[in-house]
Amino acid sequence: IRQAQGSHPPQGLPAPLRSSPPPGAAAAGVPEFIDVIVGEWYHPDERTQFMAGLAELDQRSAALGSGRFLDLDSGQQVALLETVEAEAFAARKADPKAPTPFWLRLKSLTVYGYYNSAVGSLQELDRPAIPGRFDGCEHLPAARPGGL
């Protein structure tokens, strides 16, 4: 994905998804997470659909006067993504059994990757993903004198 789209994350994403205080998706390693999921875990058909969605985003950006999505200013990015999101929800509502639209996949991967990272869970939410401490080899005191 990074090779196809460049190394900079879109700045038009909602606040927890971009690199701004608190740290955003780029600082949390979300682009690398998405690269692994799409590149190594997606079925080839899903990967093709996802990459086509990225290409379509750039095509729509070109129609706005930019060669690529990343070249749009942040206001144009937000406007385009709001349109894409509305279309994705409408498509999902019209045919719930159709493949998940690109934008919903991208947004889901971004949110999942962010809030399961140390940045998202510890810095923004201020809670570990798995609460409590685990000491697997902790010796327990005897329940009663002389007992096991």
Tab-separated table of C-alpha atoms in Angstrom:
chain	number	residue	atom	x	y	z
A	1	ILE	CA	0.000	0.000	0.000
A	2	ARG	CA	2.791	2.405	0.918
A	3	GLN	CA	4.445	1.775	-2.441
A	4	ALA	CA	1.206	2.511	-4.288
A	5	GLN	CA	0.142	5.502	-2.221
A	6	GLY	CA	3.341	7.040	-0.896
A	7	SER	CA	4.676	7.096	2.638
A	8	HIS	CA	2.576	9.916	4.095
A	9	PRO	CA	-0.732	9.153	5.842
A	10	PRO	CA	-3.744	11.222	4.785
A	11	GLN	CA	-4.187	14.286	6.980
A	12	GLY	CA	-7.935	14.555	6.286
A	13	LEU	CA	-8.841	11.641	8.513
A	14	PRO	CA	-10.786	12.125	11.760
A	15	ALA	CA	-8.708	13.339	14.716
A	16	PRO	CA	-7.765	9.982	16.276
A	17	LEU	CA	-6.708	8.722	12.853
A	18	ARG	CA	-4.141	11.372	11.905
A	19	SER	CA	-0.844	12.487	13.406
A	20	SER	CA	-1.903	15.229	15.807
A	21	PRO	CA	-2.083	15.438	19.593
A	22	PRO	CA	-2.743	12.894	20.963
A	23	PRO	CA	-0.517	10.854	18.662
A	24	GLY	CA	-2.421	9.575	15.661
A	25	ALA	CA	-2.461	6.558	13.414
A	26	ALA	CA	0.960	7.164	11.866
A	27	ALA	CA	2.637	7.368	15.293
A	28	ALA	CA	0.777	4.213	16.339
A	29	GLY	CA	2.091	2.248	13.360
A	30	VAL	CA	-1.332	1.858	11.747
A	31	PRO	CA	-0.084	2.198	8.126
A	32	GLU	CA	2.303	-0.714	8.742
A	33	PHE	CA	-0.500	-2.677	10.447
A	34	ILE	CA	-2.764	-2.161	7.421
A	35	ASP	CA	0.083	-3.177	5.089
A	36	VAL	CA	0.456	-6.477	6.960
A	37	ILE	CA	-3.267	-7.216	7.147
A	38	VAL	CA	-3.974	-6.382	3.497
A	39	GLY	CA	-0.718	-7.820	2.158
A	40	GLU	CA	-0.521	-11.028	4.180
A	41	TRP	CA	-3.980	-11.820	5.530
A	42	TYR	CA	-6.514	-10.612	2.974
A	43	HIS	CA	-7.721	-13.093	0.379
A	44	PRO	CA	-6.465	-12.077	-3.089
A	45	ASP	CA	-9.968	-10.931	-4.073
A	46	GLU	CA	-10.206	-8.734	-0.952
A	47	ARG	CA	-6.725	-7.344	-1.573
A	48	THR	CA	-7.637	-6.502	-5.180
A	49	GLN	CA	-10.819	-4.736	-4.032
A	50	PHE	CA	-8.890	-2.793	-1.374
A	51	MET	CA	-6.184	-1.661	-3.787
A	52	ALA	CA	-8.856	-0.677	-6.314
A	53	GLY	CA	-10.436	1.467	-3.591
A	54	LEU	CA	-7.132	3.285	-3.043
A	55	ALA	CA	-6.772	3.818	-6.783
A	56	GLU	CA	-10.349	5.129	-6.997
A	57	LEU	CA	-9.614	7.589	-4.192
A	58	ASP	CA	-6.708	8.952	-6.247
A	59	GLN	CA	-8.879	9.078	-9.392
A	60	ARG	CA	-11.504	11.086	-7.547
A	61	SER	CA	-8.762	13.349	-6.220
A	62	ALA	CA	-7.547	13.936	-9.765
A	63	ALA	CA	-11.071	15.063	-10.687
A	64	LEU	CA	-10.739	17.717	-7.960
A	65	GLY	CA	-7.553	19.026	-9.548
A	66	SER	CA	-4.966	16.938	-7.716
A	67	GLY	CA	-3.004	13.991	-8.996
A	68	ARG	CA	-3.342	12.014	-5.777
A	69	PHE	CA	-5.375	12.059	-2.592
A	70	LEU	CA	-2.304	12.959	-0.555
A	71	ASP	CA	-1.799	16.075	-2.705
A	72	LEU	CA	-5.208	17.533	-1.743
A	73	ASP	CA	-5.311	20.104	1.032
A	74	SER	CA	-6.849	18.874	4.297
A	75	GLY	CA	-10.223	20.527	3.592
A	76	GLN	CA	-10.488	18.767	0.234
A	77	GLN	CA	-9.434	15.465	1.819
A	78	VAL	CA	-12.125	15.747	4.488
A	79	ALA	CA	-14.803	16.698	1.942
A	80	LEU	CA	-13.886	13.787	-0.317
A	81	LEU	CA	-13.802	11.302	2.565
A	82	GLU	CA	-17.183	12.493	3.836
A	83	THR	CA	-18.608	11.865	0.358
A	84	VAL	CA	-16.933	8.450	0.121
A	85	GLU	CA	-18.225	7.521	3.568
A	86	ALA	CA	-21.802	8.537	2.731
A	87	GLU	CA	-21.621	6.484	-0.472
A	88	ALA	CA	-20.198	3.486	1.413
A	89	PHE	CA	-22.983	3.544	4.012
A	90	ALA	CA	-25.606	3.922	1.277
A	91	ALA	CA	-24.130	0.976	-0.663
A	92	ARG	CA	-24.027	-1.144	2.493
A	93	LYS	CA	-27.624	-0.286	3.306
A	94	ALA	CA	-28.784	-1.016	-0.259
A	95	ASP	CA	-27.113	-4.453	-0.338
A	96	PRO	CA	-25.893	-5.756	3.038
A	97	LYS	CA	-24.612	-8.979	1.428
A	98	ALA	CA	-22.360	-7.203	-1.072
A	99	PRO	CA	-18.615	-7.057	-0.349
A	100	THR	CA	-17.713	-4.488	2.296
A	101	PRO	CA	-17.009	-1.140	0.615
A	102	PHE	CA	-13.377	-0.022	0.565
A	103	TRP	CA	-13.891	2.966	2.854
A	104	LEU	CA	-15.539	0.856	5.568
A	105	ARG	CA	-12.647	-1.613	5.418
A	106	LEU	CA	-10.040	1.147	5.592
A	107	LYS	CA	-11.783	2.925	8.452
A	108	SER	CA	-12.297	-0.318	10.367
A	109	LEU	CA	-8.641	-1.332	9.971
A	110	THR	CA	-7.515	2.142	11.022
A	111	VAL	CA	-9.649	2.270	14.159
A	112	TYR	CA	-8.830	-1.337	15.105
A	113	GLY	CA	-5.102	-0.848	14.555
A	114	TYR	CA	-5.037	2.448	16.435
A	115	TYR	CA	-6.934	1.401	19.541
A	116	ASN	CA	-5.044	-1.889	19.789
A	117	SER	CA	-1.685	-0.117	19.687
A	118	ALA	CA	0.216	1.193	22.692
A	119	VAL	CA	-0.451	4.761	21.490
A	120	GLY	CA	-4.213	4.268	21.257
A	121	SER	CA	-4.777	2.137	24.334
A	122	LEU	CA	-2.226	3.610	26.747
A	123	GLN	CA	-1.781	7.226	25.634
A	124	GLU	CA	-5.252	8.146	24.404
A	125	LEU	CA	-7.528	5.814	26.363
A	126	ASP	CA	-5.140	5.607	29.325
A	127	ARG	CA	-5.858	1.925	29.851
A	128	PRO	CA	-4.092	-1.252	28.829
A	129	ALA	CA	-5.753	-3.451	26.222
A	130	ILE	CA	-5.686	-6.326	28.718
A	131	PRO	CA	-6.220	-5.014	32.256
A	132	GLY	CA	-4.534	-6.427	35.307
A	133	ARG	CA	-1.173	-7.949	35.939
A	134	PHE	CA	-0.325	-11.560	35.139
A	135	ASP	CA	2.367	-13.414	37.035
A	136	GLY	CA	2.310	-16.903	35.582
A	137	CYS	CA	4.882	-18.457	37.954
A	138	GLU	CA	3.806	-16.751	41.155
A	139	HIS	CA	4.010	-18.968	44.248
A	140	LEU	CA	0.900	-18.891	46.371
A	141	PRO	CA	1.133	-18.923	50.171
A	142	ALA	CA	-0.222	-21.957	51.971
A	143	ALA	CA	-3.896	-21.639	52.842
A	144	ARG	CA	-3.246	-22.902	56.366
A	145	PRO	CA	-0.161	-23.832	58.324
A	146	GLY	CA	1.093	-27.177	57.124
A	147	GLY	CA	-1.350	-27.240	54.200
A	148	LEU	CA	-0.500	-27.439	50.557
